[in-house]
Coordinates of C-alpha atoms in Angstrom, one line a residue:
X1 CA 177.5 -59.3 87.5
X2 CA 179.9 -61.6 89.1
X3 CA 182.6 -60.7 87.1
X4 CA 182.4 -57.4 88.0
X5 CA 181.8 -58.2 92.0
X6 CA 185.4 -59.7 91.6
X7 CA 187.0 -56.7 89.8
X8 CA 185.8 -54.1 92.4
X9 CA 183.4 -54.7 95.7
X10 CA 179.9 -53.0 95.5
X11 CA 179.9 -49.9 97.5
X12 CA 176.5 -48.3 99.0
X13 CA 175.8 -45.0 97.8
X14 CA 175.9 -42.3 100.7
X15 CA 173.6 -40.4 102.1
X16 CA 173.7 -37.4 99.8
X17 CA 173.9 -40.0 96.9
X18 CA 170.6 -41.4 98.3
X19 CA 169.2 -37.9 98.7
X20 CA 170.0 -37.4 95.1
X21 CA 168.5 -40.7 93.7
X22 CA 165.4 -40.2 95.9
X23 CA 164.6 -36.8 94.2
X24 CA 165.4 -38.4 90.7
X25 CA 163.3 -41.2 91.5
X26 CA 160.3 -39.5 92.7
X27 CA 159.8 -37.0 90.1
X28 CA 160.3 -39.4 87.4
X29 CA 157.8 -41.1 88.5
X30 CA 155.5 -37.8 89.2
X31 CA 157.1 -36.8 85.4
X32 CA 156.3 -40.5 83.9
X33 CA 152.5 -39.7 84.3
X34 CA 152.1 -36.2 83.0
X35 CA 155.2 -36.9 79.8
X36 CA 154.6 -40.5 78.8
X37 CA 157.0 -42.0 76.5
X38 CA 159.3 -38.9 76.1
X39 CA 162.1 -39.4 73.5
X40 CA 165.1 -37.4 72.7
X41 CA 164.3 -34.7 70.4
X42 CA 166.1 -33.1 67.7
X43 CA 169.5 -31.3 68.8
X44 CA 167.9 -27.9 68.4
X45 CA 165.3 -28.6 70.7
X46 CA 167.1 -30.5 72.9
X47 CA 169.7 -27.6 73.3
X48 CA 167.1 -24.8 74.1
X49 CA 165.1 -27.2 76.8
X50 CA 168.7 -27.3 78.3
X51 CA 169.6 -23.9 78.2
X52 CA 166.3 -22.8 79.4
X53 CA 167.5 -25.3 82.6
X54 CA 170.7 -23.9 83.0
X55 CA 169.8 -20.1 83.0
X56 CA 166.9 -20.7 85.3
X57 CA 169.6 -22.8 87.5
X58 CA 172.1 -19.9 87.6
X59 CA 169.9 -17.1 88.3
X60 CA 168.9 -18.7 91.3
X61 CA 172.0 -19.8 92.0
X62 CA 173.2 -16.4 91.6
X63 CA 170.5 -15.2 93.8
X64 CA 170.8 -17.5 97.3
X65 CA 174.5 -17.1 96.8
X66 CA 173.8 -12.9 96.7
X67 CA 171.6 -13.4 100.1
X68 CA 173.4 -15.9 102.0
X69 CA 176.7 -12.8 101.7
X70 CA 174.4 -9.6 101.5
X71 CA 172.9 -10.7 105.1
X72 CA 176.8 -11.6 106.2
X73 CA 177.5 -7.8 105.4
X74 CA 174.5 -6.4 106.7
X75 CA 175.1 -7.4 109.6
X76 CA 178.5 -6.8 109.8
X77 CA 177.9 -3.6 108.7
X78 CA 175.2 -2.8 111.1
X79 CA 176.9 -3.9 114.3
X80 CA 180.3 -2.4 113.3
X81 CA 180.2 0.3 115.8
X82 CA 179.2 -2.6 118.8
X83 CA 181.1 -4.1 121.2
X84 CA 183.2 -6.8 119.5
X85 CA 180.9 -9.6 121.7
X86 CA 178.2 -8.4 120.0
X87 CA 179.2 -7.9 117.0
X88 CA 181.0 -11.4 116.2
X89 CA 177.9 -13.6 117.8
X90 CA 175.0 -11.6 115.7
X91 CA 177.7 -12.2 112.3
X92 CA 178.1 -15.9 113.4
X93 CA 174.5 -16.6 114.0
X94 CA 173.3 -15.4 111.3
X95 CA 176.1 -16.5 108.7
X96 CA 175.7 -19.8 109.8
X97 CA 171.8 -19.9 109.3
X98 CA 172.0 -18.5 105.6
X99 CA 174.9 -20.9 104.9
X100 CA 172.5 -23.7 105.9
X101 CA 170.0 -22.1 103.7
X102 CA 172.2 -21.9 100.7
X103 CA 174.0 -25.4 100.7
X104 CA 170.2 -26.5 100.8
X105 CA 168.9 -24.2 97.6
X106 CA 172.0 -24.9 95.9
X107 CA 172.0 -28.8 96.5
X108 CA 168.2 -28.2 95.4
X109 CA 169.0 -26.5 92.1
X110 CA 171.7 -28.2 91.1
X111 CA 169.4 -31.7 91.4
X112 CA 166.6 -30.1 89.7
X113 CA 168.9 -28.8 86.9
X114 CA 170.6 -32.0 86.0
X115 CA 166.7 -33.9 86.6
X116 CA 165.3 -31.6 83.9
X117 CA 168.7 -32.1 81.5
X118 CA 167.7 -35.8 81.7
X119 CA 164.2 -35.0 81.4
X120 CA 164.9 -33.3 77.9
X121 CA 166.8 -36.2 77.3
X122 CA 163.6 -38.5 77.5
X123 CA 164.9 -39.9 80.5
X124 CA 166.5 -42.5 79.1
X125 CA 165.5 -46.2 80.6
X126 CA 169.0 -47.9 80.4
X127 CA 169.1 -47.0 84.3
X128 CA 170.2 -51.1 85.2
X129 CA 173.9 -51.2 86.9
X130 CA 176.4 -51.3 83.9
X131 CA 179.1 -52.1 86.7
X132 CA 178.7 -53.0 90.7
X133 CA 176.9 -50.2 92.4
X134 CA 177.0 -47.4 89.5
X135 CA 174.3 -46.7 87.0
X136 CA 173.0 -43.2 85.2
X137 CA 171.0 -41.6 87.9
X138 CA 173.8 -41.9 90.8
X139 CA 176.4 -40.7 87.9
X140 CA 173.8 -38.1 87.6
X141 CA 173.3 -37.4 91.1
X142 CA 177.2 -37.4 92.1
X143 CA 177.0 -34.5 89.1
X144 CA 174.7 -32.0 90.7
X145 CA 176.3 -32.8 94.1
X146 CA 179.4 -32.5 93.5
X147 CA 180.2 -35.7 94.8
X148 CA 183.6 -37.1 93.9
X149 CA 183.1 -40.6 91.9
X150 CA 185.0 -44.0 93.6
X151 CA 187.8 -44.5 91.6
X152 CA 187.1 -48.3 89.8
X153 CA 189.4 -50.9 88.7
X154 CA 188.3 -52.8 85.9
X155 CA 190.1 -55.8 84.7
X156 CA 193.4 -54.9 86.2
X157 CA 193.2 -51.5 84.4
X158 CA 194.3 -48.5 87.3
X159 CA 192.7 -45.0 85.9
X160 CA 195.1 -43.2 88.2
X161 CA 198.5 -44.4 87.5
X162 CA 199.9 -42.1 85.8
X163 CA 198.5 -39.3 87.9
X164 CA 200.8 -37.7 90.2
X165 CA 199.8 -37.6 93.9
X166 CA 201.1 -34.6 94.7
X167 CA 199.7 -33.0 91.5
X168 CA 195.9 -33.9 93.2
X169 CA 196.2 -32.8 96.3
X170 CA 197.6 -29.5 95.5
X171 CA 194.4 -28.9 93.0
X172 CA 192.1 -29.8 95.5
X173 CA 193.5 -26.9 97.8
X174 CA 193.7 -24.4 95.2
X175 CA 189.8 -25.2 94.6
X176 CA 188.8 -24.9 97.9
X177 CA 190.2 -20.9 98.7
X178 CA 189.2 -20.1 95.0
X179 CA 186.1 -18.1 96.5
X180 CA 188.0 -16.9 99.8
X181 CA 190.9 -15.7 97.4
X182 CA 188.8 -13.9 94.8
X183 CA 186.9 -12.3 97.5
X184 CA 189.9 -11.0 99.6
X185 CA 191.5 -9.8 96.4
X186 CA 188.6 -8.2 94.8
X187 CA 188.5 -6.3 98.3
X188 CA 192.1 -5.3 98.1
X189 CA 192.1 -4.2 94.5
X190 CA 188.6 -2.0 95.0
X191 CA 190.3 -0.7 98.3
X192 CA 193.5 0.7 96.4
X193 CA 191.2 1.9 93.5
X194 CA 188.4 4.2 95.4
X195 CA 189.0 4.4 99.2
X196 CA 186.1 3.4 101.6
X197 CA 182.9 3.3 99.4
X198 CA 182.4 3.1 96.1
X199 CA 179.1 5.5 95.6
X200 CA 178.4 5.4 99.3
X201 CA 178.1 1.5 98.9
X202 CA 180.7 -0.4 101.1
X203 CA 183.2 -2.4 99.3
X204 CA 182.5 -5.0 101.5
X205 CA 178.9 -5.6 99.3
X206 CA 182.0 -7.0 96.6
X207 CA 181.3 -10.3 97.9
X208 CA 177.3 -10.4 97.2
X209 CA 178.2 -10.3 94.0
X210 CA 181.2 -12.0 93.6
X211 CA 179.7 -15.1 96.0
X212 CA 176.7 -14.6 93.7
X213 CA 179.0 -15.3 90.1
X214 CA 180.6 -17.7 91.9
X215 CA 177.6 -20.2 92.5
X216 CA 176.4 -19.7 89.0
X217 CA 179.6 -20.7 88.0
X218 CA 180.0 -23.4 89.9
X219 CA 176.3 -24.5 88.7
X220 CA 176.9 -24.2 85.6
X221 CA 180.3 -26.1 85.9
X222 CA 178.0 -28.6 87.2
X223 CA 175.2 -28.5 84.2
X224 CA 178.8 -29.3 82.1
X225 CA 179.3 -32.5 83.4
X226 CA 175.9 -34.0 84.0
X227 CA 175.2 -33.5 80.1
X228 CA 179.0 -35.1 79.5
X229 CA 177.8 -38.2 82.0
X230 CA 174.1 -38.2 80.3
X231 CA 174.8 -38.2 76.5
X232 CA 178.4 -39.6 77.3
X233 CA 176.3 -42.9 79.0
X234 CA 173.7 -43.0 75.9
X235 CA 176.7 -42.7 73.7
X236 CA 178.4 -45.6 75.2
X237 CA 174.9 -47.8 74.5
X238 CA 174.0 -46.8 71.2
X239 CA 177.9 -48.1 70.3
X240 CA 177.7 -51.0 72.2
X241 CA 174.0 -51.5 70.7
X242 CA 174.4 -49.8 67.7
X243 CA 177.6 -50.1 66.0
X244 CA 179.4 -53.2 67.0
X245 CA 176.7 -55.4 65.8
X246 CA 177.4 -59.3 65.5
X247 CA 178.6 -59.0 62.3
X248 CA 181.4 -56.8 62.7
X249 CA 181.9 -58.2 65.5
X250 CA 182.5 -61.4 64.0
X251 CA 184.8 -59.6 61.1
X252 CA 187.3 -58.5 64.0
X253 CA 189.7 -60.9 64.6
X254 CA 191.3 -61.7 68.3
X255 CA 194.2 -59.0 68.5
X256 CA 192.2 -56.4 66.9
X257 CA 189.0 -57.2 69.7
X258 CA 192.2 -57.0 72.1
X259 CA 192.9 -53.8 70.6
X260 CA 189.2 -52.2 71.0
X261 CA 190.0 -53.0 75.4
X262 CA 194.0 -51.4 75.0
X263 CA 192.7 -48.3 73.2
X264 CA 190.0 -47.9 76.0
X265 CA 192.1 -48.7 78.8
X266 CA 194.9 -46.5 77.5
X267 CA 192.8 -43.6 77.5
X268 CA 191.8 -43.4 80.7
X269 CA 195.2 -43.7 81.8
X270 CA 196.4 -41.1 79.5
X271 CA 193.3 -38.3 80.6
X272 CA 195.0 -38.5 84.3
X273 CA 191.2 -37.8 85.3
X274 CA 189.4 -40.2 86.3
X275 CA 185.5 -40.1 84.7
X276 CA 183.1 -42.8 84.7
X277 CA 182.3 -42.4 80.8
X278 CA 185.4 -44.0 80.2
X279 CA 184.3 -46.9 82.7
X280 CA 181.2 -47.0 80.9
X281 CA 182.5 -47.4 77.9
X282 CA 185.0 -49.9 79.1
X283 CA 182.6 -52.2 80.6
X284 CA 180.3 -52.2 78.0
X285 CA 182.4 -53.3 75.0
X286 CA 184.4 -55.8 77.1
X287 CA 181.0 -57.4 78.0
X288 CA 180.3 -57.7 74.0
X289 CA 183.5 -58.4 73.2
X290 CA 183.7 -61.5 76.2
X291 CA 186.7 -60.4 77.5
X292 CA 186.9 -61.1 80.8
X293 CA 190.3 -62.1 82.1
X294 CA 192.9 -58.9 83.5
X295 CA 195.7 -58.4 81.2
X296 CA 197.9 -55.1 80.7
X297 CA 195.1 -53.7 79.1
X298 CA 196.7 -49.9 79.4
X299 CA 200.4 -50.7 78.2
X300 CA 200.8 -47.8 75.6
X301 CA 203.7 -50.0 74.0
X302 CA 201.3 -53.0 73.8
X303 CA 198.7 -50.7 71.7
X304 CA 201.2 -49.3 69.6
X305 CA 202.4 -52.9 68.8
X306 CA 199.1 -54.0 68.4
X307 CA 198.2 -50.8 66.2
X308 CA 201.5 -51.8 63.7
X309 CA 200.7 -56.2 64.0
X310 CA 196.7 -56.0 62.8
X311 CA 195.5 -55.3 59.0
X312 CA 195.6 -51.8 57.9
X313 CA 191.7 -51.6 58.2
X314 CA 191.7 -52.9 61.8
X315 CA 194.2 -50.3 62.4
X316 CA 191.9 -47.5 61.7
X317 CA 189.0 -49.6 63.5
X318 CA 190.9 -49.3 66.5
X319 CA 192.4 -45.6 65.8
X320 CA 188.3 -44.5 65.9
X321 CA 187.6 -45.9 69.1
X322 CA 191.0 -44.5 70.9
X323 CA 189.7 -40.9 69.4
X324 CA 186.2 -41.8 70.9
X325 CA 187.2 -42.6 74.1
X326 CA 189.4 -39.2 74.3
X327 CA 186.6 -37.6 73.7
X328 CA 184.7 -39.1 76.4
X329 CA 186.0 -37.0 79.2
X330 CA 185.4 -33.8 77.1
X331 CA 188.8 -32.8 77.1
X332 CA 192.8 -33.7 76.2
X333 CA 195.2 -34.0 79.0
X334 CA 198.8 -33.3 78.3
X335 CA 199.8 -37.0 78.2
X336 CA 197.0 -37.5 75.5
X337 CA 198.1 -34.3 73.6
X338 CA 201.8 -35.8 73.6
X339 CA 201.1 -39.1 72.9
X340 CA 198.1 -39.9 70.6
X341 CA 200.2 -38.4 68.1
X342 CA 202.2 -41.2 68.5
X343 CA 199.3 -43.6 67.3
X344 CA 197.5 -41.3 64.6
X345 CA 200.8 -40.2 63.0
X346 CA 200.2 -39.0 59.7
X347 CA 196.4 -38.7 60.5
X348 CA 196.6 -36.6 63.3
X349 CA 194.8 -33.6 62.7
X350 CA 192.2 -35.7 61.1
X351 CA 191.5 -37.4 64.2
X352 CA 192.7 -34.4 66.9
X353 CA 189.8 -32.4 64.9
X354 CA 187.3 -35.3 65.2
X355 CA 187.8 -35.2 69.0
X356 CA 187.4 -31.7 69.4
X357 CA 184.1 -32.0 67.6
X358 CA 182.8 -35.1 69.5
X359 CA 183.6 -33.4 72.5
X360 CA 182.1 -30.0 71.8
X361 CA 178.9 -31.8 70.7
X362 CA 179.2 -33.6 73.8
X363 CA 179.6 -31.1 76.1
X364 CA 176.6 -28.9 74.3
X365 CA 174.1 -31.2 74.8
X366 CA 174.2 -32.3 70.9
X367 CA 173.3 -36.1 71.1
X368 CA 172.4 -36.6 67.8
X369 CA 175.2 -34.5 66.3
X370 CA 177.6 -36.5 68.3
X371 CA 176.2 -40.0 67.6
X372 CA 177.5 -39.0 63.9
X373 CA 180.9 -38.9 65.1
X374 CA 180.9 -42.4 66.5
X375 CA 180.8 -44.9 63.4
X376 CA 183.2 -47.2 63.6
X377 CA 185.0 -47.6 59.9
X378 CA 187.6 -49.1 59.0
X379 CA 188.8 -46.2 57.5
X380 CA 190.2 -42.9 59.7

């Protein structure tokens, strides 16, 4: 741990990250009595307890969000012939009382959604700090919340260099008129299509549904990356555990182990977005591995001259873990797309095809199916 104190400072959660971990933590511990020793089931099983989460999630996502508008409207519509005082104090009152009321339902579903994914799950007990001030249930929590992770540097390695500024901050304003937009054009387009009313309903009642879609979306969006962080955490143990037992380890000689921490660090680099499964991964394996000391852990040209310098085995060794990592995120930025070819060369649909399954697995909940997909060989 003090290794990792020097790499990055500890941070205390906030007070929606304690919110979170405070609901996680107290039903696990009402969940502990009535399901003891809860493991992960088989995939099929697995994927219907999830799915049964996410639907019940959505509808009622789809619901509060149908309210919260429906009310705006109602009122809107029901004072439209008022005195604009009147009008605009009734419509602010009240759409600021169901807002209230839906940031709470929705904060409340999308915890219990991701608590009942990790539920199905077994919830798992690795729930120690693999790094300073992150473990599963805040990665978990920042999940249903929405909660933007802290961007960590870990030995020397920056996840956002390659990312361009600009690039960032113009997503992050796209995202947030995303509903305003679809709801104004929705408006427009109904407007031009059928007048007034659309069978005597107001066009206006576009946005119960639409705000309606929109927080099932954006739930479900959210039931996407909890199971990424969830099975993408477990992944990153059974490896660490599982797969680079002593004796390999002891097989691998120094480049190659500095290899395993290049192919790593490279990925996250090459993803341009930041996710802690790739710190996860990263942490664990330079913790087996004893590497300690910051180097240029995510120079592509050091890889690829480290990838052309080790024995043709280790080669492939290393070739595995750089597809695992890509995988990690649950999807292939351009820079990955462009580049990893440069690394897999003639084996690149053999690997490219082994990512896409990995992360489809990933991404649907299949733990088992994806633990298949993470043997280390020394073959591609």
């Amino acid at each position: 741990m003090e290794e990792k104190e020097k790499t990055s400072s500890a941070q205390n959660p906030g007070l929606m990250e304690k919110a979170g971990l405070y609901y996680f933590n107290r039903y696990k511990k009402i969940d502990a009595k009535k399901n003891p020793n809860v493991e992960i089931p088989d995939d099929k099983t697995l994927a219907r307890k999830i799915r049964n989460a996410t639907i019940f999630g959505a509808v009622v996502s789809f619901g509060i969000g149908g309210i919260s508008a429906g009310g705006s409207v109602f009122v809107e519509e029901y004072f439209a012939n008022s005195p604009p005082l009147i009008l605009y104090s009734w419509l602010s009152g009240v759409t600021l009382i169901l807002t209230i009321i839906e940031f709470a339902v929705l904060y409340w579903v999308g915890l219990r959604t991701v608590f009942m994914i990790s539920r199905a799950a077994g919830h798992p007990e690795e729930d120690s700090e693999f790094f300073t001030g992150e473990n599963l249930p805040i990665l978990l929590s920042r999940a249903a919340l929405e909660i933007p992770d802290p961007v960590r540097h870990y030995l020397g390695i920056d996840p956002m260099a390659r990312v361009s500024k600009r690039k960032l901050l113009i997503i992050g304003f796209i995202y947030k008129l995303k509903i305003l937009l679809s709801n104004v054009v929705a408006k427009l387009i109904l407007r031009r299509l059928a007048g007034k009313s659309i069978l005597r309903i107001s066009v206006a009642y576009v946005s119960v549904i639409i705000t309606g879609l929109w927080n099932a979306l954006v739930l479900w969006k959210t039931v996407n990356e909890a199971r990424l962080r969830l099975f993408g955490n477990l992944l990153a143990r059974h490896i660490a555990k599982e797969i680079f037992t002593e004796e390999k380890i002891q097989s691998l000689s120094e480049r190659t182990k500095i290899g395993c921490i290049e192919a790593i660090g490279n990925s996250i680099v090459l993803t341009q977005n930041y996710h802690p499964n790739m710190l996860v991964l990263l942490v664990r394996l330079s913790e087996i591995l004893k590497i300690k000391e910051e180097k240029d852990f995510a120079n592509w040209e050091n890889f690829l001259n480290t990838l052309n310098v080790v024995a043709k085995e280790e080669k492939f060794f290393l070739l595995n873990i750089l597809t695992i990592a890509a995988a990690f995120d649950g999807k292939l930025s351009r820079l990955e797309k462009r580049d990893l070819r440069q690394a897999y060369g003639e084996h690149t649909q053999t690997y490219y095809k082994r990512i896409k399954d990995l992360k489809n697995h990933l991404l649907a909940g299949r733990y088992n199916a994806a633990k298949e997909f993470c043997d280390l060989s020394f073959q591609p």
